[in-house]
Short mmCIF file of C-alpha atoms and ligand atoms in Angstrom, two decimals:
data_model
loop_
_atom_site.label_atom_id
_atom_site.label_comp_id
_atom_site.label_asym_id
_atom_site.label_seq_id
_atom_site.Cartn_x
_atom_site.Cartn_y
_atom_site.Cartn_z
CA MET A 1 49.92 -27.55 -19.39
CA PRO A 2 47.47 -27.71 -22.33
CA LYS A 3 43.91 -26.68 -21.55
CA ILE A 4 41.61 -29.55 -22.44
CA ILE A 5 37.85 -29.87 -22.10
CA LEU A 6 35.98 -33.14 -21.77
CA THR A 7 32.26 -33.32 -21.24
CA GLY A 8 29.32 -35.29 -22.51
CA ASP A 9 25.75 -36.45 -22.32
CA ARG A 10 23.91 -39.73 -22.01
CA PRO A 11 22.04 -40.73 -25.17
CA THR A 12 18.86 -41.52 -23.23
CA GLY A 13 16.75 -38.97 -25.10
CA LYS A 14 16.91 -35.74 -27.01
CA LEU A 15 18.54 -32.84 -25.20
CA HIS A 16 16.46 -30.26 -23.38
CA ILE A 17 16.79 -26.66 -22.21
CA GLY A 18 18.21 -27.85 -18.86
CA HIS A 19 21.15 -29.34 -20.76
CA TYR A 20 21.30 -26.16 -22.78
CA VAL A 21 21.71 -23.72 -19.90
CA GLY A 22 23.63 -26.14 -17.66
CA SER A 23 26.13 -27.44 -20.11
CA LEU A 24 25.60 -26.89 -23.84
CA ARG A 25 25.49 -23.09 -23.93
CA PRO A 26 28.63 -22.66 -21.76
CA ARG A 27 30.31 -25.37 -23.79
CA VAL A 28 29.75 -23.53 -27.05
CA GLN A 29 31.01 -20.29 -25.44
CA LEU A 30 34.15 -22.06 -24.24
CA GLN A 31 34.61 -23.62 -27.66
CA ASN A 32 34.39 -20.24 -29.36
CA SER A 33 36.59 -18.48 -26.79
CA GLY A 34 39.61 -20.04 -28.46
CA GLU A 35 41.20 -20.54 -25.03
CA PHE A 36 41.32 -24.33 -25.21
CA ASP A 37 43.85 -26.54 -26.91
CA LYS A 38 41.50 -29.49 -27.24
CA ILE A 39 37.76 -30.00 -26.77
CA LEU A 40 36.27 -33.48 -26.55
CA ILE A 41 32.54 -34.06 -26.39
CA MET A 42 31.44 -37.58 -25.53
CA ILE A 43 28.12 -39.25 -26.20
CA ALA A 44 28.09 -41.51 -23.14
CA ASP A 45 26.33 -44.58 -24.51
CA ALA A 46 28.21 -47.04 -22.30
CA GLN A 47 27.15 -45.04 -19.27
CA ALA A 48 23.57 -44.89 -20.56
CA LEU A 49 23.53 -48.69 -20.77
CA THR A 50 24.31 -48.96 -17.05
CA ASP A 51 20.65 -48.21 -16.31
CA ASN A 52 19.23 -49.10 -19.70
CA ALA A 53 20.54 -52.59 -20.31
CA ASP A 54 16.98 -53.58 -21.27
CA HIS A 55 16.73 -50.79 -23.81
CA PRO A 56 19.80 -50.96 -26.06
CA GLU A 57 17.69 -49.83 -29.00
CA LYS A 58 16.78 -46.62 -27.17
CA VAL A 59 20.45 -45.81 -26.58
CA ARG A 60 21.32 -46.61 -30.22
CA GLN A 61 18.55 -44.38 -31.57
CA ASN A 62 19.52 -41.48 -29.36
CA ILE A 63 23.18 -41.36 -30.41
CA ILE A 64 22.19 -39.47 -33.51
CA GLU A 65 19.60 -37.32 -31.70
CA VAL A 66 22.25 -36.08 -29.29
CA ALA A 67 24.71 -35.50 -32.15
CA LEU A 68 22.06 -33.47 -33.99
CA ASP A 69 21.38 -31.44 -30.85
CA TYR A 70 25.11 -30.77 -30.46
CA LEU A 71 25.51 -29.50 -33.99
CA SER A 72 22.35 -27.46 -33.87
CA VAL A 73 23.40 -25.51 -30.74
CA GLY A 74 26.70 -24.63 -32.40
CA LEU A 75 29.24 -27.27 -31.44
CA ASP A 76 31.59 -27.18 -34.38
CA PRO A 77 33.31 -30.42 -35.41
CA LYS A 78 36.26 -28.37 -36.66
CA LYS A 79 36.86 -27.14 -33.12
CA SER A 80 35.38 -29.93 -30.99
CA THR A 81 35.85 -33.67 -31.34
CA ILE A 82 32.51 -35.41 -30.93
CA PHE A 83 32.81 -39.12 -30.21
CA ILE A 84 30.93 -42.13 -28.83
CA GLN A 85 32.11 -43.62 -25.53
CA SER A 86 31.63 -47.33 -26.31
CA GLN A 87 33.83 -47.11 -29.39
CA ILE A 88 36.85 -46.24 -27.27
CA SER A 89 37.47 -49.55 -25.48
CA GLU A 90 40.53 -47.98 -23.81
CA LEU A 91 38.09 -46.16 -21.52
CA THR A 92 36.60 -49.40 -20.24
CA GLU A 93 40.04 -50.84 -19.68
CA LEU A 94 41.12 -47.79 -17.68
CA SER A 95 38.00 -48.06 -15.51
CA PHE A 96 38.90 -51.62 -14.60
CA TYR A 97 42.23 -50.50 -13.19
CA TYR A 98 40.78 -47.42 -11.49
CA MET A 99 38.29 -49.63 -9.65
CA ASN A 100 41.19 -50.77 -7.49
CA LEU A 101 41.74 -47.22 -6.30
CA VAL A 102 38.27 -46.50 -4.87
CA THR A 103 36.34 -48.08 -2.02
CA VAL A 104 32.73 -49.23 -2.24
CA SER A 105 31.79 -46.96 0.64
CA ARG A 106 33.26 -43.92 -1.10
CA VAL A 107 30.98 -44.51 -4.08
CA GLN A 108 28.05 -45.28 -1.77
CA ARG A 109 28.47 -41.92 -0.08
CA ASN A 110 28.34 -40.00 -3.37
CA PRO A 111 25.18 -37.88 -3.08
CA THR A 112 24.39 -37.95 -6.82
CA VAL A 113 24.73 -41.74 -7.00
CA LYS A 114 22.48 -41.99 -3.92
CA ALA A 115 19.83 -39.70 -5.40
CA GLU A 116 19.93 -41.42 -8.78
CA ILE A 117 19.60 -44.88 -7.25
CA GLN A 118 16.52 -43.66 -5.42
CA MET A 119 15.09 -41.97 -8.49
CA ARG A 120 15.46 -45.16 -10.51
CA ASN A 121 13.92 -47.32 -7.75
CA PHE A 122 16.90 -49.67 -7.85
CA GLU A 123 16.79 -50.35 -4.10
CA ALA A 124 18.62 -53.66 -3.62
CA SER A 125 19.05 -54.38 -7.32
CA ILE A 126 21.57 -51.77 -8.38
CA PRO A 127 23.47 -52.85 -11.50
CA VAL A 128 27.19 -52.96 -10.67
CA GLY A 129 27.89 -50.97 -13.82
CA PHE A 130 25.60 -48.16 -12.68
CA PHE A 131 27.12 -48.11 -9.22
CA THR A 132 30.58 -47.68 -10.67
CA TYR A 133 29.76 -44.94 -13.16
CA PRO A 134 31.66 -42.22 -11.24
CA ILE A 135 34.76 -44.38 -11.68
CA SER A 136 34.16 -44.69 -15.39
CA GLN A 137 33.69 -40.92 -15.48
CA ALA A 138 37.14 -40.52 -13.91
CA SER A 139 38.52 -42.70 -16.70
CA ASP A 140 36.86 -40.60 -19.37
CA ILE A 141 38.29 -37.41 -17.93
CA THR A 142 41.81 -38.64 -17.30
CA ALA A 143 42.03 -40.57 -20.58
CA PHE A 144 41.95 -37.22 -22.33
CA LYS A 145 43.91 -35.42 -19.59
CA ALA A 146 41.03 -32.98 -19.35
CA THR A 147 41.68 -29.88 -17.27
CA ASP A 148 38.12 -28.57 -17.41
CA VAL A 149 34.72 -30.27 -17.37
CA PRO A 150 31.71 -28.03 -18.01
CA VAL A 151 28.61 -29.70 -16.51
CA GLY A 152 25.47 -29.06 -14.48
CA GLU A 153 25.50 -29.01 -10.70
CA ASP A 154 24.34 -32.63 -10.32
CA GLN A 155 27.81 -33.70 -11.40
CA LYS A 156 29.59 -31.75 -8.65
CA PRO A 157 30.16 -34.72 -6.32
CA MET A 158 32.00 -36.55 -9.13
CA LEU A 159 34.11 -33.61 -10.17
CA GLU A 160 35.76 -31.99 -7.23
CA GLN A 161 38.76 -30.78 -9.17
CA ASN A 162 38.06 -29.63 -12.68
CA ILE A 163 34.42 -28.69 -12.84
CA ILE A 164 33.15 -25.61 -14.69
CA LEU A 165 29.67 -24.73 -13.45
CA PRO A 166 27.38 -22.18 -15.06
CA LYS A 167 27.84 -18.71 -13.54
CA ASN A 168 24.11 -18.03 -13.35
CA ASP A 169 22.56 -19.85 -10.35
CA ALA A 170 19.33 -20.63 -12.21
CA CYS A 171 21.31 -22.61 -14.77
CA LEU A 172 23.00 -24.91 -12.27
CA ARG A 173 20.06 -27.26 -12.15
CA LEU A 174 17.11 -26.09 -14.19
CA PRO A 175 13.88 -27.45 -12.67
CA GLY A 176 11.33 -29.36 -14.74
CA THR A 177 8.22 -27.68 -16.15
CA ASP A 178 6.34 -29.49 -13.36
CA GLY A 179 8.39 -27.65 -10.72
CA LYS A 180 10.33 -30.81 -9.78
CA ALA A 181 13.93 -30.23 -8.74
CA LYS A 182 15.53 -31.15 -12.08
CA MET A 183 14.50 -31.16 -15.67
CA SER A 184 15.46 -34.67 -16.64
CA LYS A 185 14.91 -36.90 -19.65
CA SER A 186 13.90 -39.70 -17.30
CA LEU A 187 11.21 -37.60 -15.57
CA GLY A 188 9.34 -36.41 -18.68
CA ASN A 189 9.24 -32.77 -17.54
CA CYS A 190 11.32 -31.29 -20.32
CA ILE A 191 11.21 -28.69 -23.02
CA TYR A 192 13.34 -30.24 -25.73
CA LEU A 193 15.61 -28.21 -27.98
CA SER A 194 13.86 -29.82 -30.94
CA ASP A 195 10.27 -29.23 -29.73
CA PRO A 196 8.07 -27.52 -32.34
CA GLU A 197 6.77 -24.02 -31.63
CA ASN A 198 3.27 -25.06 -30.54
CA GLU A 199 4.62 -27.67 -28.12
CA ILE A 200 6.96 -25.17 -26.47
CA LYS A 201 4.04 -22.81 -26.06
CA ALA A 202 1.75 -25.52 -24.61
CA LYS A 203 4.47 -26.56 -22.14
CA VAL A 204 5.11 -22.98 -21.04
CA MET A 205 1.41 -22.27 -20.59
CA SER A 206 0.95 -25.30 -18.34
CA MET A 207 4.09 -24.61 -16.29
CA PHE A 208 4.18 -24.73 -12.52
CA THR A 209 4.04 -21.29 -10.86
CA ASP A 210 2.83 -20.25 -7.40
CA PRO A 211 -0.17 -22.44 -6.47
CA ASN A 212 -1.47 -19.73 -4.10
CA HIS A 213 -1.47 -17.03 -6.76
CA LEU A 214 -5.14 -17.49 -7.67
CA LYS A 215 -6.31 -14.01 -8.58
CA ILE A 216 -4.23 -11.48 -10.49
CA THR A 217 -4.47 -9.12 -7.53
CA ASP A 218 -2.99 -11.71 -5.13
CA PRO A 219 0.65 -11.18 -4.21
CA GLY A 220 2.73 -13.87 -5.91
CA SER A 221 5.72 -15.78 -4.61
CA LEU A 222 8.97 -16.34 -6.54
CA GLU A 223 10.09 -19.20 -4.34
CA GLY A 224 9.98 -22.42 -6.40
CA ASN A 225 8.16 -20.51 -9.14
CA THR A 226 9.48 -22.25 -12.22
CA VAL A 227 8.48 -19.56 -14.71
CA PHE A 228 10.66 -17.05 -12.89
CA THR A 229 13.52 -19.52 -12.59
CA TYR A 230 13.42 -19.96 -16.38
CA LEU A 231 13.39 -16.18 -16.79
CA ASP A 232 16.44 -16.01 -14.53
CA ALA A 233 18.12 -18.53 -16.84
CA PHE A 234 17.08 -17.04 -20.17
CA CYS A 235 16.01 -13.43 -20.16
CA THR A 236 18.09 -10.33 -20.75
CA ASP A 237 17.23 -6.64 -20.46
CA GLU A 238 16.95 -6.50 -24.26
CA ASP A 239 14.12 -9.02 -24.08
CA PHE A 240 12.12 -6.49 -22.05
CA ALA A 241 12.65 -3.82 -24.67
CA LYS A 242 11.54 -6.28 -27.35
CA TYR A 243 8.63 -8.13 -25.77
CA LEU A 244 7.55 -6.40 -22.54
CA PRO A 245 8.50 -2.72 -22.63
CA ASP A 246 6.34 -1.87 -19.57
CA TYR A 247 9.24 -3.12 -17.46
CA LYS A 248 12.94 -2.30 -17.64
CA ASN A 249 14.28 -5.54 -16.30
CA LEU A 250 13.54 -8.74 -14.43
CA ASP A 251 13.82 -7.09 -11.01
CA GLU A 252 10.93 -4.77 -11.88
CA LEU A 253 8.81 -7.64 -13.14
CA LYS A 254 9.53 -9.69 -10.02
CA ALA A 255 8.66 -6.78 -7.73
CA HIS A 256 5.30 -6.31 -9.46
CA TYR A 257 4.53 -10.03 -9.22
CA GLN A 258 5.32 -10.06 -5.51
CA ARG A 259 3.25 -6.93 -4.90
CA GLY A 260 0.23 -8.40 -6.67
CA GLY A 261 -1.52 -7.24 -9.82
CA LEU A 262 0.51 -9.22 -12.35
CA GLY A 263 -1.05 -12.36 -13.80
CA ASP A 264 0.80 -15.61 -14.55
CA MET A 265 -0.41 -15.53 -18.15
CA LYS A 266 1.44 -12.31 -18.94
CA VAL A 267 4.68 -13.67 -17.48
CA LYS A 268 4.26 -16.96 -19.32
CA LYS A 269 3.68 -15.18 -22.62
CA PHE A 270 6.90 -13.25 -22.07
CA LEU A 271 8.83 -16.42 -21.30
CA ASN A 272 7.34 -18.10 -24.35
CA ALA A 273 8.48 -15.25 -26.61
CA ILE A 274 12.02 -15.52 -25.24
CA LEU A 275 12.20 -19.29 -25.56
CA GLN A 276 10.78 -19.26 -29.09
CA ALA A 277 13.41 -16.73 -30.17
CA GLU A 278 16.22 -18.77 -28.63
CA LEU A 279 15.06 -22.16 -29.88
CA GLU A 280 13.90 -21.36 -33.40
CA PRO A 281 17.38 -21.04 -34.97
CA ILE A 282 18.47 -24.19 -33.11
CA ARG A 283 15.49 -26.12 -34.49
CA ASN A 284 16.15 -24.82 -38.01
CA ARG A 285 19.81 -25.80 -37.93
CA ARG A 286 18.78 -29.25 -36.70
CA LYS A 287 16.54 -29.69 -39.76
CA GLU A 288 19.46 -28.85 -42.02
CA TYR A 289 21.66 -31.47 -40.39
CA GLU A 290 18.80 -34.00 -40.45
CA SER A 291 18.69 -33.67 -44.22
CA ASN A 292 22.43 -34.32 -44.35
CA ILE A 293 22.67 -37.35 -42.09
CA ASP A 294 25.71 -38.92 -43.82
CA PHE A 295 27.66 -35.83 -42.85
CA VAL A 296 26.67 -36.30 -39.20
CA TYR A 297 27.55 -40.00 -39.33
CA ASN A 298 31.01 -39.16 -40.64
CA ILE A 299 31.60 -36.53 -37.98
CA LEU A 300 30.98 -39.21 -35.33
CA LYS A 301 33.13 -41.78 -37.08
CA GLU A 302 36.08 -39.42 -37.46
CA GLY A 303 35.58 -38.15 -33.91
CA CYS A 304 35.86 -41.71 -32.59
CA GLU A 305 39.11 -42.26 -34.46
CA LYS A 306 40.66 -39.09 -33.04
CA ALA A 307 39.50 -39.84 -29.50
CA ARG A 308 40.82 -43.41 -29.66
CA GLU A 309 44.29 -42.19 -30.59
CA ILE A 310 44.47 -39.95 -27.53
CA ALA A 311 42.98 -42.48 -25.09
CA SER A 312 45.25 -45.29 -26.24
CA GLN A 313 48.31 -43.17 -25.54
CA THR A 314 47.10 -42.50 -21.98
CA LEU A 315 46.25 -46.15 -21.42
CA LYS A 316 49.81 -47.07 -22.40
CA GLU A 317 51.13 -44.66 -19.78
CA VAL A 318 48.78 -46.00 -17.10
CA LYS A 319 49.67 -49.59 -17.86
CA ALA A 320 53.35 -48.76 -17.65
CA ALA A 321 52.77 -47.07 -14.28
CA MET A 322 50.87 -50.15 -13.10
CA LYS A 323 53.69 -52.43 -14.25
CA LEU A 324 51.60 -53.99 -17.00
CA ASP A 325 53.83 -53.09 -19.94
CA TYR A 326 55.37 -56.55 -20.45
CA PHE A 327 55.91 -56.34 -24.18
CA ASP A 328 56.12 -52.62 -24.83
CA ASN A 329 59.82 -52.30 -24.09
CA GLU A 330 62.84 -54.37 -23.16
CA GLU A 331 62.46 -53.90 -19.40
CA PHE A 332 60.47 -57.03 -18.57
CA LEU A 333 62.76 -59.31 -20.50
CA LYS A 334 65.77 -57.67 -18.84
CA GLU A 335 64.22 -58.34 -15.42
CA LEU A 336 63.64 -61.97 -16.36
CA HIS A 337 67.24 -62.31 -17.45
CA THR A 338 68.47 -60.89 -14.14
CA ARG A 339 66.16 -63.14 -12.09
CA PHE A 340 66.87 -66.33 -13.99
CA LYS A 341 70.56 -65.88 -14.60
P1 ATP B 401 19.23 -38.94 -17.47
O1 ATP B 401 17.89 -38.70 -16.84
O2 ATP B 401 19.26 -40.04 -18.48
O3 ATP B 401 20.36 -38.99 -16.46
P2 ATP B 401 19.73 -36.15 -17.84
O4 ATP B 401 18.62 -35.32 -18.36
O5 ATP B 401 20.10 -36.07 -16.40
O6 ATP B 401 19.48 -37.63 -18.33
P3 ATP B 401 22.52 -36.28 -18.58
O7 ATP B 401 22.91 -36.79 -19.92
O8 ATP B 401 22.67 -37.16 -17.39
O9 ATP B 401 21.01 -35.77 -18.69
O10 ATP B 401 23.31 -34.90 -18.28
C1 ATP B 401 24.08 -34.24 -19.28
C2 ATP B 401 24.63 -32.92 -18.77
O11 ATP B 401 23.57 -31.97 -18.58
C3 ATP B 401 25.33 -32.99 -17.40
O12 ATP B 401 26.39 -32.08 -17.45
C4 ATP B 401 24.30 -32.52 -16.43
O13 ATP B 401 24.88 -31.93 -15.29
C5 ATP B 401 23.56 -31.47 -17.26
N1 ATP B 401 22.16 -31.37 -16.86
C6 ATP B 401 21.23 -32.34 -16.91
N2 ATP B 401 20.05 -31.90 -16.47
C7 ATP B 401 20.23 -30.58 -16.14
C8 ATP B 401 19.37 -29.55 -15.63
N3 ATP B 401 18.11 -29.79 -15.38
N4 ATP B 401 19.90 -28.32 -15.40
C9 ATP B 401 21.21 -28.05 -15.64
N5 ATP B 401 22.06 -28.99 -16.14
C10 ATP B 401 21.59 -30.23 -16.38
MG1 MG B 402 21.67 -37.49 -15.57
#
């Protein structure tokens, strides 16, 4: 069986470091591993519209932002097909048939759908399209016969079978800079991949730590301490040698913090140095692609054409299985002849 990856992102904003550790970085590693026969990366604009029907312009603008983020982290259009969901109408058609295979209560029980409905304050006015997005996700995955779907942990309830989660626990669901459970475009607690140097620094310096760690001499707690979670997600032993040689590794730094005598500022400066080093080349590559926007436009256009070819083949197979292939072969006419002999 061919090994096929499908994954994607909603064009509701630029991508942030939560996307990076949760999904983009592993995706690029998988792409470069050469172990996959096909890699499809979807900009999920149709899904974004399910809770942004009033903001179509926002979704339209962010198509290109997400594409630029993809290219700048190292997704390579020669190895990965980048396409836009709404341009593949086969996906919508598949969803319509799949809706017959799932009950309302099954979707209602989905913990991510529940949490997202609450987060968006939909209460009794949930758009039907939003409610059914896990079904549309099943269409996206099966349309391309994907065997593997690299995503963050919030997608686990949708993807029982072919999920690839990050191996590092801190990357499963990176918290926001405000300490809230998830860095999320909709919550405004993000460090964006395209943020300029001074903004990254300002965000790091105002990050949530341990509210009871008032004096440097106080023992500090790591529990819910966002700065340490980010270090878990980003730092390596080499970073200590480069930026903080007083310590060998993160365990030593953590132990000192917990003992007392290590100030937040020192830890934040260390984190800032690591993030700047990781994000600078990404930001620079983005600028190059920004100055070559026709190239990016064409990547998307060609990606859509490739994706449509694959999805239309699958839709044909599904329609045949659902007995909807009236004019694709001789069968239906033969049946008619037998019945009306
Ligand atoms: P929105 O608020 O519009 O839903 P989002 O920030 O949640 O946006 P998505 O486009 O829904 O982003 O998610 C894209 C991918 O990134 C998914 O695989 C998701 O699991 C992953 N992801 C999103 N946020 C995080 C995070 N904070 N940590 C790890 N992975 C994340
Ligand atoms: Mg989301």
